[in-house]
Short mmCIF file of C-alpha atoms in Angstrom, two decimals:
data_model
loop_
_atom_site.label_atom_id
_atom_site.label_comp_id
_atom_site.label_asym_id
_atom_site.label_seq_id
_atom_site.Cartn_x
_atom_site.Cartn_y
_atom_site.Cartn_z
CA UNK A 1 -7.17 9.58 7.86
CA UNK A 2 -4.03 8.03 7.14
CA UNK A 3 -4.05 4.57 4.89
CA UNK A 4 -0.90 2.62 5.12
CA UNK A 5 -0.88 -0.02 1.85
CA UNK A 6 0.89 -3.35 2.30
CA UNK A 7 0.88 -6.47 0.44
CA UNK A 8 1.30 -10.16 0.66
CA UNK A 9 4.08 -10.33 -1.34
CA UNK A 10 6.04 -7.73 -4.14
CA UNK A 11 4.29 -7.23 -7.46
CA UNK A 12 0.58 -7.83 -5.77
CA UNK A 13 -0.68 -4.26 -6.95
CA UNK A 14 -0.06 -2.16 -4.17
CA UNK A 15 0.80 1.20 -6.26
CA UNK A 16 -2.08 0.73 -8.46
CA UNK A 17 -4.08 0.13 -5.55
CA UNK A 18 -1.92 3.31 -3.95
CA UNK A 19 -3.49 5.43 -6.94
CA UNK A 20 -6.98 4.26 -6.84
CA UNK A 21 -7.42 5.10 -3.01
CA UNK A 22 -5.58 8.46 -3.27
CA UNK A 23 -7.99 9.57 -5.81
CA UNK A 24 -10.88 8.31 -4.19
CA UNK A 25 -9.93 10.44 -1.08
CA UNK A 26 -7.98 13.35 -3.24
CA UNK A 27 -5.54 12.25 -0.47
CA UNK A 28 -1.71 13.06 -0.71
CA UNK A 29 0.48 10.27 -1.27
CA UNK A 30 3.63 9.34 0.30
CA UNK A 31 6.33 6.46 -0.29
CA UNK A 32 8.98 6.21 2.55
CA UNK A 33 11.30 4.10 0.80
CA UNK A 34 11.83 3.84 -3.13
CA UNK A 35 13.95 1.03 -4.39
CA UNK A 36 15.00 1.12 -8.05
CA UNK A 37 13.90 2.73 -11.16
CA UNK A 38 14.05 6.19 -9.92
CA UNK A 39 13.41 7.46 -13.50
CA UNK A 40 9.71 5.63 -12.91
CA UNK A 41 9.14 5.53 -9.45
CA UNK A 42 6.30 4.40 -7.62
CA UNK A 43 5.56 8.10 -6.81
CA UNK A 44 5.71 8.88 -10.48
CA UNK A 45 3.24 6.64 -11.60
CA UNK A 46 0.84 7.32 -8.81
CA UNK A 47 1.10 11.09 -9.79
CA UNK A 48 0.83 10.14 -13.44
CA UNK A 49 -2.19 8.19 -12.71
CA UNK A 50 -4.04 10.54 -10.55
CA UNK A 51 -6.07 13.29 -11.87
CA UNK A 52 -7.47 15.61 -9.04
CA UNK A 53 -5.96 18.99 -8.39
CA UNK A 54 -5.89 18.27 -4.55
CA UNK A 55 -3.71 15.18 -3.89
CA UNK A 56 0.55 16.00 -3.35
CA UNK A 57 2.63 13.77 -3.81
CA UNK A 58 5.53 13.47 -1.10
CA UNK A 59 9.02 12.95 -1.39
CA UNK A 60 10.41 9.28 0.08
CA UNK A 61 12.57 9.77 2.68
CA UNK A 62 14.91 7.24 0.95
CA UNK A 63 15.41 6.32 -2.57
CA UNK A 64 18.06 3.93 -3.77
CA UNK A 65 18.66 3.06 -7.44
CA UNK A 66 19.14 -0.82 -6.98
CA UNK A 67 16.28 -2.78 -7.48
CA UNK A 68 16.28 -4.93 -4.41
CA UNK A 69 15.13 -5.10 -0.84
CA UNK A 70 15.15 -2.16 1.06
CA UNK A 71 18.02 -3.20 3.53
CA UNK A 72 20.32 -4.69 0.86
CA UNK A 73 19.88 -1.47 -2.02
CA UNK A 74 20.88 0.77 0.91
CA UNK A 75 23.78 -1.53 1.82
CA UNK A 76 24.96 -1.59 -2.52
CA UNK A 77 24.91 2.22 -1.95
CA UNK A 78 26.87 2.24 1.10
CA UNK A 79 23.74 3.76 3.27
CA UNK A 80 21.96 2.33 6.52
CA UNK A 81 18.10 3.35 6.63
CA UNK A 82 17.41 4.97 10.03
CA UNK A 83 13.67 4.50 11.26
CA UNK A 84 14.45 8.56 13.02
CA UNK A 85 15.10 9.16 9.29
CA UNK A 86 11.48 7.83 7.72
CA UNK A 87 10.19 11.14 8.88
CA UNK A 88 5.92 11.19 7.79
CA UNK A 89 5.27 14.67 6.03
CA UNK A 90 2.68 17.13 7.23
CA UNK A 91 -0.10 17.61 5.68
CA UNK A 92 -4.13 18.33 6.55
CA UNK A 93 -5.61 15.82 3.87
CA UNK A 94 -5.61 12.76 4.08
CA UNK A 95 -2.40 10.32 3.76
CA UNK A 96 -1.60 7.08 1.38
CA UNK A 97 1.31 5.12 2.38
CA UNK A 98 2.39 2.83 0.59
CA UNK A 99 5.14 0.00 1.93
CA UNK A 100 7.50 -1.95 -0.38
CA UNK A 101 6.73 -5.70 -0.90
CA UNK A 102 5.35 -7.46 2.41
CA UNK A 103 5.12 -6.75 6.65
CA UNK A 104 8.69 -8.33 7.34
CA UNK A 105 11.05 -7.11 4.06
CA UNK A 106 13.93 -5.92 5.99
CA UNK A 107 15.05 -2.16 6.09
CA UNK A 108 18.55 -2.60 8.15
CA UNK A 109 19.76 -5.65 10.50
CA UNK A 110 16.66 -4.85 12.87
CA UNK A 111 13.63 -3.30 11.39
CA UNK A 112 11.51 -4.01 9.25
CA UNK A 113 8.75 -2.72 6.46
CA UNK A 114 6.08 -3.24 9.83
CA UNK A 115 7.94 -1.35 12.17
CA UNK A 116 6.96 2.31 9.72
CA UNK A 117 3.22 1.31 10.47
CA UNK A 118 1.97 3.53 13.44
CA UNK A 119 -0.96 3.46 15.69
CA UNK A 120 -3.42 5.68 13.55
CA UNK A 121 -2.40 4.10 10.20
CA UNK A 122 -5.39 1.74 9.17
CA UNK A 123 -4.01 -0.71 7.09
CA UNK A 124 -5.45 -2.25 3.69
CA UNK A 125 -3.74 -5.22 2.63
CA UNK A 126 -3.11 -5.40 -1.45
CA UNK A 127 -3.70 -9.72 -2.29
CA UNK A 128 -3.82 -10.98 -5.82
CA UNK A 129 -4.97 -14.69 -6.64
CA UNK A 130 -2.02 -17.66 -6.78
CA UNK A 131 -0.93 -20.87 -5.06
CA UNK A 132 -0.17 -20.20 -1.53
CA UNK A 133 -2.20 -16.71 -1.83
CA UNK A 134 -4.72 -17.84 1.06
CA UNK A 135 -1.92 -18.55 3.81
CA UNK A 136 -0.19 -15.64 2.91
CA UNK A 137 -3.07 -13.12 3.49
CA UNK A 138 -3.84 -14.88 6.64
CA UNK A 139 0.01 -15.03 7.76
CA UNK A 140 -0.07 -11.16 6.69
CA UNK A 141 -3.31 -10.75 8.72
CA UNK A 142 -2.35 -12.46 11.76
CA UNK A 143 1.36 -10.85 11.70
CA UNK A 144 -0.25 -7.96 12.15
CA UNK A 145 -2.64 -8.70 15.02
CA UNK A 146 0.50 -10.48 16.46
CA UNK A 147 1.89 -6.45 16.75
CA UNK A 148 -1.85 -5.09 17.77
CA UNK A 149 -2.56 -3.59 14.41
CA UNK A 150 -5.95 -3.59 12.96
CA UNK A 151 -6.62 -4.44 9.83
CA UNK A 152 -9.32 -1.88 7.92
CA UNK A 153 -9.72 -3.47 5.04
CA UNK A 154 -8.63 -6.13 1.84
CA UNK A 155 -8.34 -5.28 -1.78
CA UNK A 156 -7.97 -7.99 -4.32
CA UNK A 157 -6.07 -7.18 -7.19
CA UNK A 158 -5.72 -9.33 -10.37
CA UNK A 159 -7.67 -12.30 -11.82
CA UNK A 160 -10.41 -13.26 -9.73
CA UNK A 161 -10.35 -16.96 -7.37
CA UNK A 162 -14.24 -16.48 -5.74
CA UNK A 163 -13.77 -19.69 -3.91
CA UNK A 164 -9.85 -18.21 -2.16
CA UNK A 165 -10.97 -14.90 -1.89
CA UNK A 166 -14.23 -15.77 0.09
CA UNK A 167 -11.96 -17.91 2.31
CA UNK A 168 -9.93 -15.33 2.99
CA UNK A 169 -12.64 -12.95 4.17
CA UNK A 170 -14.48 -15.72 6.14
CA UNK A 171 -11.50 -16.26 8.13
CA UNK A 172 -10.12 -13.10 8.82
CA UNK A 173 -13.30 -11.37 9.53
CA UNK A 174 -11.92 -8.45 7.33
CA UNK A 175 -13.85 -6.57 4.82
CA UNK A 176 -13.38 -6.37 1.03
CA UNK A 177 -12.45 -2.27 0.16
CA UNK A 178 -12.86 -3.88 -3.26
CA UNK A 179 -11.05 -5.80 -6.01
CA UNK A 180 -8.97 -4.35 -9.34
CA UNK A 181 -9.86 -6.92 -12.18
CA UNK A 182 -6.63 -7.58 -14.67
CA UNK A 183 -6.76 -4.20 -16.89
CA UNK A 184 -5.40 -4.19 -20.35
CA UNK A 185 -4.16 -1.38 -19.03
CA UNK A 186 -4.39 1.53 -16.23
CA UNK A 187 -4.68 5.04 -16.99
CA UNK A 188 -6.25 8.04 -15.36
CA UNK A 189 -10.00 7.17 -16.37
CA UNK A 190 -9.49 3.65 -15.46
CA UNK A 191 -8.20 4.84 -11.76
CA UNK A 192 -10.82 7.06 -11.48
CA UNK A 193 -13.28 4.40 -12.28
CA UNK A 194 -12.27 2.50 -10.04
CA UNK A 195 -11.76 5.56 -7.04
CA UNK A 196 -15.62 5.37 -7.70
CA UNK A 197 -16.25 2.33 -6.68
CA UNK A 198 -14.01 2.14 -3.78
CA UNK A 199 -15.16 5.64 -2.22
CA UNK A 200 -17.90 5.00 -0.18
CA UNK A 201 -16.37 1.79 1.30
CA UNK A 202 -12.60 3.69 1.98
CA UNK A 203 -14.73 6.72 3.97
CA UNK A 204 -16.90 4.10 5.93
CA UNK A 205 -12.80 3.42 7.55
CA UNK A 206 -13.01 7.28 9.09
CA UNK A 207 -16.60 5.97 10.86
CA UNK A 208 -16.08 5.52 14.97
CA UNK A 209 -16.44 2.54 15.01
CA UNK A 210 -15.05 1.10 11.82
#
């Protein structure tokens, strides 16, 4: 099974979501593109806050060291991302992707973050609670019916909004992998806590007819 992670906007959760769902599944963990902080990537973190022996985590195909979408920290570093470049590593377990900010941040003058999503990724869209949060999880929902992609599954990360979040799900039709309350902090008991609870509901995706 192979989990592509997307968000409604940057800064929704989507690498602590990334860790919780690649523990669940001991899955191996891959982010194509890695803007800024190298030193503390998203791919470090996840592997700090993993604890299973199975899970690898893969090199991105591109990393840049400015702090800024995709298309414009390869353009400060006098690169052009290459979709024939964002090359998926092999592996037999299972696969967590995880995308950088929302479905449309731009990677070069023609692609964007959507375009790495293929036809066996299932997609789980990362939402957190705040004004506007409804029409963007529905705009991010409907974007990607709009390019035939399924969605699998929402998690809701953050303070909870009962009334927005049971909108959300009403409308869509989509169902709730779960939801990460706001942690003092995250470490690898609290991920694995969490990997817990999401389990049964992330394996229910690799049903027939899920």
């Amino acid at each position: 099974m192979k989990i592509f992670i997307t968000g409604t906007s940057t800064d929704v959760g989507k690498t602590i979501s990334s860790a919780i769902i690649t523990e669940a599944l001991e899955a191996d963990y891959w982010k194509p593109i890695q803007s800024g902080d190298l030193d503390n990537s998203d791919s470090m973190k996840v592997g700090r806050l993993i604890s299973n022996p199975k899970s690898v985590i893969h090199k991105s195909s591109y990393e840049f060291k400015t702090p800024a979408s995709p298309h414009l920290s390869a353009a400060l570093e006098n690169q052009t991302i290459e979709l024939s470049k964002i090359v998926e590593p092999e592996t037999t377990n299972h696969l967590v992707i995880e995308g950088a900010g929302g479905l449309l941040v731009p990677l070069n003058d023609h692609d964007v973050i959507a375009d790495l999503i293929r036809h066996d990724y299932k997609v789980i869209i990362v939402a957190t609670n705040y004004l506007g949060s409804i029409n963007h999880t529905l705009l991010t929902i409907e974007g990607l019916k709009a390019r035939n992609v399924e969605v699998a599954g929402i998690v809701f990360s953050g303070e909870s909004n009962k009334s927005s979040e049971e909108m959300i799900l009403n409308r869509s039709g989509v169902r709730c992998i779960g939801r990460i309350e706001k942690e003092p902090y995250f470490d690898q008991n609290v991920i694995l806590e969490y990997a817990d609870k999401f389990r049964s509901e992330l394996l229910a995706l690799n049903e027939p007819n899920a």
